[in-house]
Amino acid sequence: LLQPTPPPANPGPPSLPLDGYVGPYDSSLYGQFVVVRDGDRLRIEAGSARFLGTLIHFGQDTYRLSWPPVDYGHQLLTFTVGPDGHATSFDTETLGRFERAANA
């Protein structure tokens, strides 16, 4: 497995409060992933099975996504922030783009 990308030396804080990233995001290939707040961090629930992934802040609007307890490796997930101060989509290295659900 590839080693995770090391975080930047000066990552900078997230550009939004955590709640600005929370919500459902859709992919035509993978279905819906939901970003949820868990205390002072974010998690992701993938697909109809709600497979739980972790999001560790990496720098500004980028997080390291992993899928414990099974090690499927790590990848970076980067949110795009809209003018309303909420994330409108996110992109991952291997899963592609997810758009915020229309009903969010």
Coordinates of C-alpha atoms in Angstrom, one line a residue:
L1 CA 0.0 0.0 0.0
L2 CA 1.1 3.5 -0.6
Q3 CA 2.0 5.6 2.4
P4 CA -0.3 8.5 3.0
T5 CA 0.7 11.9 1.8
P6 CA 2.3 13.9 4.6
P7 CA 0.4 17.0 5.7
P8 CA 1.8 20.4 4.7
A9 CA 4.2 22.1 7.1
N10 CA 1.7 25.0 7.6
P11 CA -1.7 23.5 6.8
G12 CA -3.9 26.4 7.8
P13 CA -7.3 26.0 9.5
P14 CA -10.4 24.8 7.7
S15 CA -12.0 27.7 5.8
L16 CA -15.4 26.8 7.2
P17 CA -16.8 25.8 10.6
L18 CA -17.3 22.0 10.5
D19 CA -21.1 22.3 10.1
G20 CA -20.4 24.1 6.7
Y21 CA -19.1 20.7 5.3
V22 CA -21.9 18.5 6.8
G23 CA -24.6 17.1 4.6
P24 CA -25.3 14.6 1.8
Y25 CA -23.3 14.5 -1.4
D26 CA -24.1 12.4 -4.5
S27 CA -22.1 10.5 -7.1
S28 CA -23.6 8.9 -10.1
L29 CA -21.3 5.9 -9.6
Y30 CA -21.2 5.5 -5.8
G31 CA -24.5 6.9 -4.7
Q32 CA -24.8 9.1 -1.7
F33 CA -22.1 9.8 0.9
V34 CA -23.1 11.8 4.0
V35 CA -20.6 14.0 5.8
V36 CA -21.5 14.0 9.5
R37 CA -20.1 15.9 12.5
D38 CA -18.8 13.8 15.4
G39 CA -17.8 16.2 18.2
D40 CA -14.8 18.2 16.9
R41 CA -14.2 16.2 13.8
L42 CA -15.9 14.9 10.6
R43 CA -16.8 11.4 9.5
I44 CA -18.3 10.1 6.3
E45 CA -21.1 7.5 5.8
A46 CA -20.7 5.8 2.5
G47 CA -23.6 4.4 0.4
S48 CA -26.8 2.8 1.6
A49 CA -24.8 0.6 4.1
R50 CA -23.5 3.8 5.7
F51 CA -19.9 2.4 5.7
L52 CA -18.0 4.7 8.1
G53 CA -14.9 6.6 7.1
T54 CA -12.9 9.1 9.0
L55 CA -11.9 12.6 7.8
I56 CA -8.7 14.0 9.4
H57 CA -8.0 17.7 8.6
F58 CA -5.1 18.0 6.2
G59 CA -5.1 21.7 5.3
Q60 CA -7.7 24.3 4.6
D61 CA -10.6 22.4 2.8
T62 CA -8.7 19.2 2.3
Y63 CA -9.1 16.1 4.6
R64 CA -7.4 12.7 4.6
L65 CA -10.1 10.0 4.1
S66 CA -9.6 6.6 5.5
W67 CA -11.8 3.6 6.1
P68 CA -11.1 1.9 9.4
P69 CA -11.0 -0.7 10.8
V70 CA -10.0 -2.3 7.5
D71 CA -7.1 -0.5 5.9
Y72 CA -8.2 0.4 2.4
G73 CA -5.5 3.0 2.2
H74 CA -5.8 6.7 2.5
Q75 CA -6.7 9.4 0.0
L76 CA -7.2 13.1 0.0
L77 CA -10.7 14.6 -0.1
T78 CA -11.0 18.3 -1.0
F79 CA -14.2 20.3 -0.6
T80 CA -15.2 23.2 -2.9
V81 CA -16.8 26.0 -1.0
G82 CA -19.6 28.1 -2.5
P83 CA -20.4 31.8 -2.0
D84 CA -23.0 30.9 0.6
G85 CA -20.2 29.6 2.9
H86 CA -21.1 25.9 2.6
A87 CA -19.4 23.2 0.7
T88 CA -21.0 22.5 -2.7
S89 CA -19.0 19.4 -3.6
F90 CA -16.0 17.3 -2.8
D91 CA -13.4 15.6 -4.9
T92 CA -11.4 12.5 -4.0
E93 CA -8.3 11.0 -5.6
T94 CA -9.9 7.7 -6.5
L95 CA -13.7 8.1 -6.1
G96 CA -14.1 11.2 -8.1
R97 CA -16.5 14.1 -7.6
F98 CA -19.5 14.2 -5.3
E99 CA -22.0 17.1 -5.6
R100 CA -24.0 18.3 -2.6
A101 CA -27.5 16.7 -2.8
A102 CA -30.2 19.0 -4.2
N103 CA -32.3 18.4 -1.1
A104 CA -29.6 19.4 1.3

